[in-house]
CSV table of C-alpha atoms and ligand atoms in Angstrom, one decimal:
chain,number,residue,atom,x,y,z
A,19,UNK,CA,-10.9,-12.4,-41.6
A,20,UNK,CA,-13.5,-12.0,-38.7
A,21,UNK,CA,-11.4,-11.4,-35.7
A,22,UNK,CA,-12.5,-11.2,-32.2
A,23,UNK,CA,-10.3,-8.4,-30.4
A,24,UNK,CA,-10.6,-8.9,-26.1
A,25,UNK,CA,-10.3,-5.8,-24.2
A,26,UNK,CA,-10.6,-4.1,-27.5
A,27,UNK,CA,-11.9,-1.2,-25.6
A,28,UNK,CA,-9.0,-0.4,-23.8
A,29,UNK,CA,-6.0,1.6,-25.1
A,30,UNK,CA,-3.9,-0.6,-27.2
A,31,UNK,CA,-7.2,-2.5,-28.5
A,32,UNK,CA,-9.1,0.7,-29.9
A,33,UNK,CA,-6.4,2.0,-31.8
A,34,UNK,CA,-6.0,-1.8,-33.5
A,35,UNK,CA,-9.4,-2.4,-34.6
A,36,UNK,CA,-9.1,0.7,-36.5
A,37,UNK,CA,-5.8,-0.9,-38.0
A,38,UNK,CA,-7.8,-3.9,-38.6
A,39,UNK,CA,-11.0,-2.6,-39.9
A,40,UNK,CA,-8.7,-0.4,-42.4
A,41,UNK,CA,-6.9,-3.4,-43.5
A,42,UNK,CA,-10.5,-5.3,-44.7
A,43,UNK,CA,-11.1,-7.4,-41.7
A,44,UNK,CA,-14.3,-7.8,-40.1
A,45,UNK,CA,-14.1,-6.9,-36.5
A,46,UNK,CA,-16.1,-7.3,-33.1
A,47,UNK,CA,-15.1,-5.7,-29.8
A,48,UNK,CA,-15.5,-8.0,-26.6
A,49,UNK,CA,-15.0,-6.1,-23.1
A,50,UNK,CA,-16.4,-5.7,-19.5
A,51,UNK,CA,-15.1,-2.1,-19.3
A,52,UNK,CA,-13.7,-2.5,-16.3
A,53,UNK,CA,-10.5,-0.3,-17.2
A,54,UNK,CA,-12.1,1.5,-20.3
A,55,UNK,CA,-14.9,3.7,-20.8
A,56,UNK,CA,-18.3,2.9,-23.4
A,57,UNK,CA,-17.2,6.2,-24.9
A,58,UNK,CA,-14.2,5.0,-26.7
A,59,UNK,CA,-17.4,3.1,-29.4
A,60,UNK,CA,-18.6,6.4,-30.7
A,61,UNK,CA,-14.9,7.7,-31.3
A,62,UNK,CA,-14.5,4.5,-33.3
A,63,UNK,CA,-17.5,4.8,-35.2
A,64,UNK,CA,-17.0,8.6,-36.5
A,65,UNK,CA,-12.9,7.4,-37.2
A,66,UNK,CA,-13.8,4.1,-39.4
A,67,UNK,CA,-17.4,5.6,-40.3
A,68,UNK,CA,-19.5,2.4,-39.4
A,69,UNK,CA,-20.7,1.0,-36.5
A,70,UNK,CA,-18.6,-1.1,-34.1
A,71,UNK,CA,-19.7,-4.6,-33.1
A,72,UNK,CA,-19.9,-4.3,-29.5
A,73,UNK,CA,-20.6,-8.0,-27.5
A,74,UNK,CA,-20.2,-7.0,-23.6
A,75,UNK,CA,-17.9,-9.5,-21.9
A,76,UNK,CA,-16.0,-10.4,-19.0
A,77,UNK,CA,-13.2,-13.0,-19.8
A,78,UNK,CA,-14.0,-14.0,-16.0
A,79,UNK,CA,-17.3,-16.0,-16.9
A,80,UNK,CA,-16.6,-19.1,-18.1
A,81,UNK,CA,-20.0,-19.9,-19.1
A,82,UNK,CA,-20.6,-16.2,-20.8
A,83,UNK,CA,-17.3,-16.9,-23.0
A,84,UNK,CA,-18.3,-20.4,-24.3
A,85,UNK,CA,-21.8,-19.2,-24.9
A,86,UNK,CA,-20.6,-16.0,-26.6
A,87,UNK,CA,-18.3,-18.8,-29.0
A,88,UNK,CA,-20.9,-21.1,-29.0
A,89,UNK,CA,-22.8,-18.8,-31.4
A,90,UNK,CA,-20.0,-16.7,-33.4
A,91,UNK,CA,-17.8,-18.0,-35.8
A,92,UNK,CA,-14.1,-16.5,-35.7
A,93,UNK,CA,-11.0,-17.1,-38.0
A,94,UNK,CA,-8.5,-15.3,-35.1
A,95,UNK,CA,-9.1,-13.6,-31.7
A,96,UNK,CA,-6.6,-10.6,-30.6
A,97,UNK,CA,-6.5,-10.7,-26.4
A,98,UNK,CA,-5.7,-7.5,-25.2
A,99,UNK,CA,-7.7,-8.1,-21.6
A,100,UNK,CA,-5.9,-7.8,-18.9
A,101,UNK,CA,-4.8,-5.6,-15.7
A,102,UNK,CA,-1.7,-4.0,-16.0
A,103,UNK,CA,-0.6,-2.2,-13.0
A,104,UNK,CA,2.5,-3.2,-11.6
A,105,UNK,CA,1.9,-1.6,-8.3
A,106,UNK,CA,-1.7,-2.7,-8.0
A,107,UNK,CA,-0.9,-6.1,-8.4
A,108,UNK,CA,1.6,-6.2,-5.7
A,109,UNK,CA,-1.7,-5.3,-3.3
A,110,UNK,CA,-3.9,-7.4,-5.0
A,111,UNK,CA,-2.1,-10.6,-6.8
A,112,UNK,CA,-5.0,-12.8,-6.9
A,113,UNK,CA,-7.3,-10.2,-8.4
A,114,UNK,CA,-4.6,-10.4,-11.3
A,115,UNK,CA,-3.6,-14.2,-11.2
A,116,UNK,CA,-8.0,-14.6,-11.7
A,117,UNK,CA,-8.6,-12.1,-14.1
A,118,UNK,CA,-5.4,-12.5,-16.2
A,119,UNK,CA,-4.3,-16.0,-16.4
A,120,UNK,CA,-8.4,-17.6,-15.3
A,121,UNK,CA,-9.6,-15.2,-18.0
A,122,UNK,CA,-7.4,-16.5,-20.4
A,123,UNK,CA,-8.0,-20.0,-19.9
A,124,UNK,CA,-11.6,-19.3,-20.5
A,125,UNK,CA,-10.8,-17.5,-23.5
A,126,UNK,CA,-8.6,-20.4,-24.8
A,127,UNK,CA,-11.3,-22.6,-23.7
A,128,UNK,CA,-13.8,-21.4,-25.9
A,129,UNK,CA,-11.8,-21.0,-28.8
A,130,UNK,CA,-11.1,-24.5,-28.6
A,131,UNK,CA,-14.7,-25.8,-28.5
A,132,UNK,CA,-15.4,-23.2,-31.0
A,133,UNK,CA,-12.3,-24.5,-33.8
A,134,UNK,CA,-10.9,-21.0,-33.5
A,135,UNK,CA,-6.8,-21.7,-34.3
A,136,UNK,CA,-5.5,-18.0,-34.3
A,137,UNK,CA,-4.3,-16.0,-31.4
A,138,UNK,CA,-2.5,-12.8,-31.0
A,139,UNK,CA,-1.1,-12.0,-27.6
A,140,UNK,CA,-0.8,-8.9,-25.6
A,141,UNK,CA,2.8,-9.6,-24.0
A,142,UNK,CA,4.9,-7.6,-22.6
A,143,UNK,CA,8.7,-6.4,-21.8
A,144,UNK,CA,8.1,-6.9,-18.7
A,145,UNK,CA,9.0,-10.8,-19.0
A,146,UNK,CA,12.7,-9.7,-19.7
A,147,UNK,CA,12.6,-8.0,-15.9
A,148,UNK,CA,15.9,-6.6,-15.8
A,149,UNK,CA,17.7,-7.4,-18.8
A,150,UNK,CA,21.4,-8.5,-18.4
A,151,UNK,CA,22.0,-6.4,-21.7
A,152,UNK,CA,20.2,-4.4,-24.1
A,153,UNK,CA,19.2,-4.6,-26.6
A,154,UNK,CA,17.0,-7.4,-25.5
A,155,UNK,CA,16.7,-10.1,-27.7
A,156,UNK,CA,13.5,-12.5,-27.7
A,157,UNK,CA,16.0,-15.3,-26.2
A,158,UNK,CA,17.0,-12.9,-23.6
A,159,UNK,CA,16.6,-14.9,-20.0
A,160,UNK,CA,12.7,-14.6,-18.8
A,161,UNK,CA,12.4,-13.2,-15.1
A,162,UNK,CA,9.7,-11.3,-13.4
A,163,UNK,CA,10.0,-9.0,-10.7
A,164,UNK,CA,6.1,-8.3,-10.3
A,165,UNK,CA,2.8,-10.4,-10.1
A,166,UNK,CA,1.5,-8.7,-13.2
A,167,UNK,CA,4.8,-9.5,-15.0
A,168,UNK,CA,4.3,-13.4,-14.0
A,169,UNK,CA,0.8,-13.5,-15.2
A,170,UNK,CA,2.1,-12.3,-18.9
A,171,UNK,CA,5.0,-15.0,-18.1
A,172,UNK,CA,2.8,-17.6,-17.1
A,173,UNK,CA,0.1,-16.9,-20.1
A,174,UNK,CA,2.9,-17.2,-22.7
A,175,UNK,CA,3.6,-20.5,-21.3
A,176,UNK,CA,0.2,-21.4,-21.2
A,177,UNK,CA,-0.5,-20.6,-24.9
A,178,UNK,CA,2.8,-22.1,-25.9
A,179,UNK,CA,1.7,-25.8,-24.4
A,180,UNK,CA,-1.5,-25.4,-26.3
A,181,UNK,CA,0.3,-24.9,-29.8
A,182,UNK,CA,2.4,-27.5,-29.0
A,183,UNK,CA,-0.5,-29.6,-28.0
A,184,UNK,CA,-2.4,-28.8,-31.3
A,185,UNK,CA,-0.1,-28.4,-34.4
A,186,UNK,CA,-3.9,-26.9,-35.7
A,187,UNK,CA,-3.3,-23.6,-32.8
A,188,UNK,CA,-1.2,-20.7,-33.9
A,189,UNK,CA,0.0,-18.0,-31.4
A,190,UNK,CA,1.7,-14.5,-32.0
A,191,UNK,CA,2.9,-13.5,-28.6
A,192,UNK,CA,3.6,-10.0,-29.3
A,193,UNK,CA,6.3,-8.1,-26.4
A,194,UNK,CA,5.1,-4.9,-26.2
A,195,UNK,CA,8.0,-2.0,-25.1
A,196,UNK,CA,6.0,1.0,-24.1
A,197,UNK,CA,3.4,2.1,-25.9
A,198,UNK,CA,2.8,5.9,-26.0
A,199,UNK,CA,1.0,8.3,-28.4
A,200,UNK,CA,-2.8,8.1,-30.2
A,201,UNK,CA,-4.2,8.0,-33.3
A,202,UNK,CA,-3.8,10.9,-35.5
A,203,UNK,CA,-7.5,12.6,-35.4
A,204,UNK,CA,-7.2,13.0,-31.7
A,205,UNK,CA,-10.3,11.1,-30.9
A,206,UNK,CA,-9.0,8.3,-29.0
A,207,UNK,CA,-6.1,7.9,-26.9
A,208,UNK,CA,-5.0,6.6,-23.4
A,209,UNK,CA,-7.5,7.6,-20.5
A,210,UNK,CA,-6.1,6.0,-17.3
A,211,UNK,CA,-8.4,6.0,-14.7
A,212,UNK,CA,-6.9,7.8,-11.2
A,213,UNK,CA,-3.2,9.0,-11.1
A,214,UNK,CA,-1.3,7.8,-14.1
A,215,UNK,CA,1.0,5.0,-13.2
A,216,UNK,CA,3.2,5.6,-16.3
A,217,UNK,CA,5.2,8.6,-17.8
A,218,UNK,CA,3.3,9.7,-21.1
A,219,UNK,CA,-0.1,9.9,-19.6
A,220,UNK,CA,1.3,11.7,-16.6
A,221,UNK,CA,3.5,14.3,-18.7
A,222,UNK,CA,0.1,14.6,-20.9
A,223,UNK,CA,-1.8,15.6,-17.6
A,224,UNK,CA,0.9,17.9,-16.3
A,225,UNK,CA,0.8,19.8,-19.9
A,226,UNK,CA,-3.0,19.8,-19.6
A,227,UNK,CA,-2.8,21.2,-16.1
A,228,UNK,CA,-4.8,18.5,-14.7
A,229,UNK,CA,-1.1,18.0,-12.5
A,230,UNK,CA,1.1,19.9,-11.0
A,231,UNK,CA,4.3,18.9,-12.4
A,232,UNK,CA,5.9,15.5,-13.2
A,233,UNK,CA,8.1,13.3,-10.7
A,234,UNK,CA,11.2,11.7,-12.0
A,235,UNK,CA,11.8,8.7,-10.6
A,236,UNK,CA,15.8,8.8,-10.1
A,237,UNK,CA,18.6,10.8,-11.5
A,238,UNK,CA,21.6,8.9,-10.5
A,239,UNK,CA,20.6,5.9,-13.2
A,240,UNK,CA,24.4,4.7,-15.0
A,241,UNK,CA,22.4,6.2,-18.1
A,242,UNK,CA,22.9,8.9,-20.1
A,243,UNK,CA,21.6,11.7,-18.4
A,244,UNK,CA,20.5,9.9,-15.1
A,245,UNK,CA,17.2,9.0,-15.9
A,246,UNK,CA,15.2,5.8,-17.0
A,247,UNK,CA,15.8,4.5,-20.1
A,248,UNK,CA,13.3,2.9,-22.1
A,249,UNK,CA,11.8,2.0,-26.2
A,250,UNK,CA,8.5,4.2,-26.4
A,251,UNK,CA,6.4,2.6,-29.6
A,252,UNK,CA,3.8,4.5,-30.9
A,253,UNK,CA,1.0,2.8,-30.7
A,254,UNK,CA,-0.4,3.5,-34.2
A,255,UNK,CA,3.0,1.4,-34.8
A,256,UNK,CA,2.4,-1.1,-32.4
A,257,UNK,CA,-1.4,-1.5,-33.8
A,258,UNK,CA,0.2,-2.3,-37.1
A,259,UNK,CA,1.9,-5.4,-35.6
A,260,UNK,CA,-1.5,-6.8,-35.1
A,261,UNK,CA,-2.4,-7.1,-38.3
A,262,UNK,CA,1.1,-8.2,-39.2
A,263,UNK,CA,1.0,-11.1,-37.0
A,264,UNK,CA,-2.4,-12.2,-37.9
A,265,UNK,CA,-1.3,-12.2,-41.5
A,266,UNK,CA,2.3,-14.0,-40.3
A,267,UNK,CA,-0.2,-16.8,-38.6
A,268,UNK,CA,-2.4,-17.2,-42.0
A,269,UNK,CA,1.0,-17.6,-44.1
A,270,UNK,CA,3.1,-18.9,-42.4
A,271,UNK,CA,0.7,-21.7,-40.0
A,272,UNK,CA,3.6,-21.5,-37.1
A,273,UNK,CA,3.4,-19.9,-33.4
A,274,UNK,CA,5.7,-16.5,-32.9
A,275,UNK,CA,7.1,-15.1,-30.0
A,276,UNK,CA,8.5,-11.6,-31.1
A,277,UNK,CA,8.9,-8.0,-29.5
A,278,UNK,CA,7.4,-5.2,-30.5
A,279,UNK,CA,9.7,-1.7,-29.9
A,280,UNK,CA,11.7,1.1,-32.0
A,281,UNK,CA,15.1,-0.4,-30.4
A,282,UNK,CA,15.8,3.1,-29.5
A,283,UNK,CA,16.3,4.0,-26.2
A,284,UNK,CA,14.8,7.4,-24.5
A,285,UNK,CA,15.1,8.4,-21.1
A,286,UNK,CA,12.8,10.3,-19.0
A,287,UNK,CA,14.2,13.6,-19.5
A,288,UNK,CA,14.7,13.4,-23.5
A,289,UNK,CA,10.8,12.8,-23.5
A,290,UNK,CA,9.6,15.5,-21.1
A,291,UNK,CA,12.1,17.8,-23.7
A,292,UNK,CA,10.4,15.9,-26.5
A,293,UNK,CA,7.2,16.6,-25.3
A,294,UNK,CA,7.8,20.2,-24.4
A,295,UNK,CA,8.4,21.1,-28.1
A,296,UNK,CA,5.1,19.1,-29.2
A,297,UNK,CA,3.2,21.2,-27.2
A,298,UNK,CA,5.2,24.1,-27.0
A,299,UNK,CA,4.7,24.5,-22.9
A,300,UNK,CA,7.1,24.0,-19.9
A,301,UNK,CA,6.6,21.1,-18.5
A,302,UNK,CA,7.3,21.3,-14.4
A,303,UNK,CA,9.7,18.5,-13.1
A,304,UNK,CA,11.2,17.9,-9.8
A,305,UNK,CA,13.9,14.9,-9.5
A,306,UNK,CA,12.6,12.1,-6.7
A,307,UNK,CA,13.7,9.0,-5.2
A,308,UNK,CA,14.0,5.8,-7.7
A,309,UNK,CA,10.2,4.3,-7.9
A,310,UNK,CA,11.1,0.3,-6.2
A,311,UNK,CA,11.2,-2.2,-9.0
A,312,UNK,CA,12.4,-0.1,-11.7
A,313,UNK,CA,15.6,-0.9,-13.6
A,314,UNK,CA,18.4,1.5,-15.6
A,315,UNK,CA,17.7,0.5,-19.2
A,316,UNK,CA,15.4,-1.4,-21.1
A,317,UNK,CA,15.2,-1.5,-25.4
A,318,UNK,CA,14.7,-4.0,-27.8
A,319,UNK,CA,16.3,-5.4,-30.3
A,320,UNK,CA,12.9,-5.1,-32.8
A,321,UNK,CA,15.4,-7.1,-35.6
A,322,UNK,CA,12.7,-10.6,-35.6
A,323,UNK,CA,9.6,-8.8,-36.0
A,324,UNK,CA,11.5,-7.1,-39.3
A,325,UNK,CA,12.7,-10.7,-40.7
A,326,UNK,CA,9.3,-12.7,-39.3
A,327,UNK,CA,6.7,-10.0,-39.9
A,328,UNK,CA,8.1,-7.5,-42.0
A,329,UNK,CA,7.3,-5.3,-39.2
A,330,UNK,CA,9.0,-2.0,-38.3
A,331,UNK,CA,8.6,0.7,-36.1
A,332,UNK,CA,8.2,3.9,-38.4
A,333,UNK,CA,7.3,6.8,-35.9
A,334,UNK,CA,9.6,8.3,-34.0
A,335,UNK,CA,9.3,10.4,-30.5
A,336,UNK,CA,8.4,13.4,-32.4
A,337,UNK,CA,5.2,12.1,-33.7
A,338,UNK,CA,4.9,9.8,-30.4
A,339,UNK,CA,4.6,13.0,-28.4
A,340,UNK,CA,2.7,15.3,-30.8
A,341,UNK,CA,0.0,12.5,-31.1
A,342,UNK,CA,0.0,12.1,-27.5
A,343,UNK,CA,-0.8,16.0,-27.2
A,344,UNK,CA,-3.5,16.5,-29.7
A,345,UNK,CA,-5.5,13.5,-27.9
A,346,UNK,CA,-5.0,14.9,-24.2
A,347,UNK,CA,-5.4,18.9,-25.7
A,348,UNK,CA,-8.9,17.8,-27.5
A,349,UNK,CA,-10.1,15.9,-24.5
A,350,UNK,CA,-8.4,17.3,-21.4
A,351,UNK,CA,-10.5,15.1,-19.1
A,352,UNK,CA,-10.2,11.7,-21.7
A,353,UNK,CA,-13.4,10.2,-22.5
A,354,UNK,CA,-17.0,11.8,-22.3
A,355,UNK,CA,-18.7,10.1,-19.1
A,356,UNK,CA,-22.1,9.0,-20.5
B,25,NAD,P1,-6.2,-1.2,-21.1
B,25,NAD,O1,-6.5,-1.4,-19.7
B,25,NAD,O2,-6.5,0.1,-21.7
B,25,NAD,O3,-7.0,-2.3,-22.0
B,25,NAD,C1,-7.4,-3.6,-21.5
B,25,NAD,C2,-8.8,-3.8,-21.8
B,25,NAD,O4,-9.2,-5.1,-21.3
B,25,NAD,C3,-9.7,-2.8,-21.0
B,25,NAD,O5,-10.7,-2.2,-21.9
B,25,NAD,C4,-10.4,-3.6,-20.0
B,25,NAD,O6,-11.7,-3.1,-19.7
B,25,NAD,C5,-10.4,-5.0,-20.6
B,25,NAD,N1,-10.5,-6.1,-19.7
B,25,NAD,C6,-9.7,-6.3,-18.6
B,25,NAD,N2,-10.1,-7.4,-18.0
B,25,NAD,C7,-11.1,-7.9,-18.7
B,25,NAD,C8,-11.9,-9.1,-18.6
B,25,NAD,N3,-11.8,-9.9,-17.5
B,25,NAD,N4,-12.9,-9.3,-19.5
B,25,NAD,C9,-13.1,-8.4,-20.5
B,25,NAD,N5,-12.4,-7.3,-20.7
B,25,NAD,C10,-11.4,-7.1,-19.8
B,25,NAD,O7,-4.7,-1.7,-21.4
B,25,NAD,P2,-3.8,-1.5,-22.7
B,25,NAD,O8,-2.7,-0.5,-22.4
B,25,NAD,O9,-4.6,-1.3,-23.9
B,25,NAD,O10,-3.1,-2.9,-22.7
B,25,NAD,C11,-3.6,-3.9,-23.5
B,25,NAD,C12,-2.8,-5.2,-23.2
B,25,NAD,O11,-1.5,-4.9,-23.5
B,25,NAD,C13,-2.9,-5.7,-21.8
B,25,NAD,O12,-2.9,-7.1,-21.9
B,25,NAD,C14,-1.6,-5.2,-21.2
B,25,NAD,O13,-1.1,-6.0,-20.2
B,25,NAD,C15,-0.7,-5.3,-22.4
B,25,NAD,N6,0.5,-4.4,-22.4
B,25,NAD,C16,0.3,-3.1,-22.2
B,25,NAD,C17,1.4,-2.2,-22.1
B,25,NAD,C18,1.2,-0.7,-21.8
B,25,NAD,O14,2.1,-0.1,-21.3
B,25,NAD,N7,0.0,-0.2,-22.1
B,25,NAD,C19,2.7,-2.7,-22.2
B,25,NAD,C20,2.8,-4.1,-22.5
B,25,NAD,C21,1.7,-4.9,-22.5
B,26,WQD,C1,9.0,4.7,-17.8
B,26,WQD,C2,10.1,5.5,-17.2
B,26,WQD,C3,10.1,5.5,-14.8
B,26,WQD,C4,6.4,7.7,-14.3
B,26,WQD,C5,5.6,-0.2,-17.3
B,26,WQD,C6,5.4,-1.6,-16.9
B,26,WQD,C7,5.6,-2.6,-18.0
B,26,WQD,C8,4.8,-2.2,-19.2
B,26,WQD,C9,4.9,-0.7,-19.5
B,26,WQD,C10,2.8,-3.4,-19.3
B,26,WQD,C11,10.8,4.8,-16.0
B,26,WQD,C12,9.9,6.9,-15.3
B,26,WQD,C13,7.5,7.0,-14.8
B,26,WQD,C14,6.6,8.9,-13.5
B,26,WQD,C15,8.9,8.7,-14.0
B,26,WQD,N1,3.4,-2.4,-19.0
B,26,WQD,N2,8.7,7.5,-14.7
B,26,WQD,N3,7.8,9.4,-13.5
B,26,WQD,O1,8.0,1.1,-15.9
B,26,WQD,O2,9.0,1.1,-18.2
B,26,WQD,O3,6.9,-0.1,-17.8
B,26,WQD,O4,4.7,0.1,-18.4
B,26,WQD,O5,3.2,-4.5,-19.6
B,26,WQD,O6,5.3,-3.8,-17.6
B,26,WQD,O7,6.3,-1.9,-15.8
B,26,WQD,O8,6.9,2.4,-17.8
B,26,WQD,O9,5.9,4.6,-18.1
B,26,WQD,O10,5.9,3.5,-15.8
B,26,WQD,O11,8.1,4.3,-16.8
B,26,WQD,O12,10.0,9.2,-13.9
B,26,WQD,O13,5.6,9.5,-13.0
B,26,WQD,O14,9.6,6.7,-16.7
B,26,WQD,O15,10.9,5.5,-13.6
B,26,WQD,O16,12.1,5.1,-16.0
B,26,WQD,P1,7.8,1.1,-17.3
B,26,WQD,P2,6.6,3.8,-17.1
């Protein structure tokens, strides 16, 4: 297939288009960089060994997306172009509410002038807010607690009334736990700009020495040891999925709504251990105050994207962390700035 991926530049996106380009497909990168750095092309050409259709683009511009359709012909689009920080987008709602959920109208736009039936979502865990159990089941009650979280609640809804518009228009809206780890050569990985917002990048920069030492947020959580428990996926795992769903929409000519974890829960302290081992250095810690909007425990129950997709997670937090490692050892400061 030749397959669009948007925001294939960022984190998630670069490690599926080398999934996808090892599977046979033929794949173009769109994306405005505006949480990814240029570098992450070069790493992608010396893993897959070709060169990487790059078409700059910013999900934004209407016009620049139907234009871009206009002369491209695509069998599926992957659209992994969003902002994701929960604490930003409590400052700045309509920055997310305009690039998320406006970006992916135009997107949906012009793949509907352009005939182009197949879409795989970037969706998130976050749409299950805090779960009344775990693990979560996909018909678990939706509630956000965050702007970010309602624009991935409000773009599932979005792309749902289009497939049921269209009985031609086929969506995978794939719930992502949290993704952690890189691909195995080291070369590309997660490079969050400023101070890492989430607990893998920042445990990679403490070990790295780039930080001091970690903050845990809470250790009077009704969990097992105290701490935060969630399903890290590793995201040459997760990447997998991808191609999974695009070959589910192909076969099977139905929309999906399915998560994508281990179902195993980790808490904070289990991974710092975890990752301590991996790289075989202390990693510092001091316990702090809960961080507002977090919640005990949240894992999935992974049991539809087994039966639907044929899916499962095979990496486990060993490997999760290792990977992690090798990326942030080999390139301590993340990309090369051009
Ligand atoms: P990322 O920021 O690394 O990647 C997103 C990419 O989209 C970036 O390259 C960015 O430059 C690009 N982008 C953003 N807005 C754009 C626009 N208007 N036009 C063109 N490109 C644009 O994030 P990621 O971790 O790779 O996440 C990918 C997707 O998965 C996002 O939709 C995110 O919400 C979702 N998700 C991520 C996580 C996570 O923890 N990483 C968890 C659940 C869901
Ligand atoms: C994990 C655990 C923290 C940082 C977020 C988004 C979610 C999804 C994935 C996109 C929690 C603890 C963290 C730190 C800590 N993203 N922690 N010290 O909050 O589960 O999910 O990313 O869709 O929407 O909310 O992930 O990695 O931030 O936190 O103790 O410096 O680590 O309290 O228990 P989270 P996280």
């Amino acid at each position: 297939m030749r397959i669009l991926l948007c925001g294939g530049a960022g984190y998630i996106g670069a490690h599926a288009y080398v999934v996808l380009v090892e599977r046979g497909h033929d794949v173009v990168v769109a994306d405005n960089f505006s949480n990814s750095s240029p570098g992450v092309l070069a790493r992608l050409r010396q893993i897959t060994g070709r060169p990487v259709p790059f078409q700059p683009l910013d999900l934004r511009d209407r016009d620049a997306v139907t234009g871009f359709f206009a002369h491209q012909a695509f069998d599926a689009v992957v659209h992994f172009a969003a902002l994701k920080s929960v604490g930003e987008s409590c400052e700045r709602p309509l920055d997310y509410f305009h690039n998320n959920i406006g970006g992916t109208l135009n997107l949906l736009h012009g793949m509907r002038e352009a005939g182009v039936e197949r879409l795989v979502f970037s969706s998130s865990a976050t749409v299950y807010g805090d779960p009344d159990h775990v693990p979560v089941r996909e018909d678990a009650r939706l509630q956000v607690t965050n702007p970010y979280g309602r624009t991935k609640l409000v773009m599932e809804e979005l792309i749902g009334d289009l497939c049921r518009s269209d009985a031609g228009f086929h969506a995978a809206n794939l719930r992502y736990f949290n993704p952690v780890g890189a691909h195995a050569s080291g070369l590309i990985g997660e490079d969050p700009t400023g101070i890492p917002n989430n607990l893998m990048p920042y445990i990679c920069q403490v070990a790295v020495g780039r930080r001091d030492r970690l903050s845990v947020f809470g250790g009077d959580w009704p969990t097992v040891d105290g701490t935060g428990v969630r399903d890290y996926i590793h995201v040459m795992d997760l990447a997998r999925a991808h191609a999974d769903a695009l070959d589910f929409l192909v076969r099977e000519r139905r929309s999906l709504t399915v998560n994508v974890g281990t179902g195993q829960g980790v808490s904070v302290l289990q991974l710092v251990e975890a990752f301590a081992q991996a790289a075989a250095r202390r990693i510092p810690y001091q316990v702090v105050a809960r961080r507002p909007g977090d919640v005990a425990e949240v894992y999935a129950d992974p049991s539809l994207a087994q039966r639907t997709l044929g899916w499962r997670a095979e990496l486990g937090v060993e490997a999760m962390c290792r990977d992690a490692w090798r990326w942030q050892s080999q390139n301590p400061q993340g990309y090369p700035v051009a």
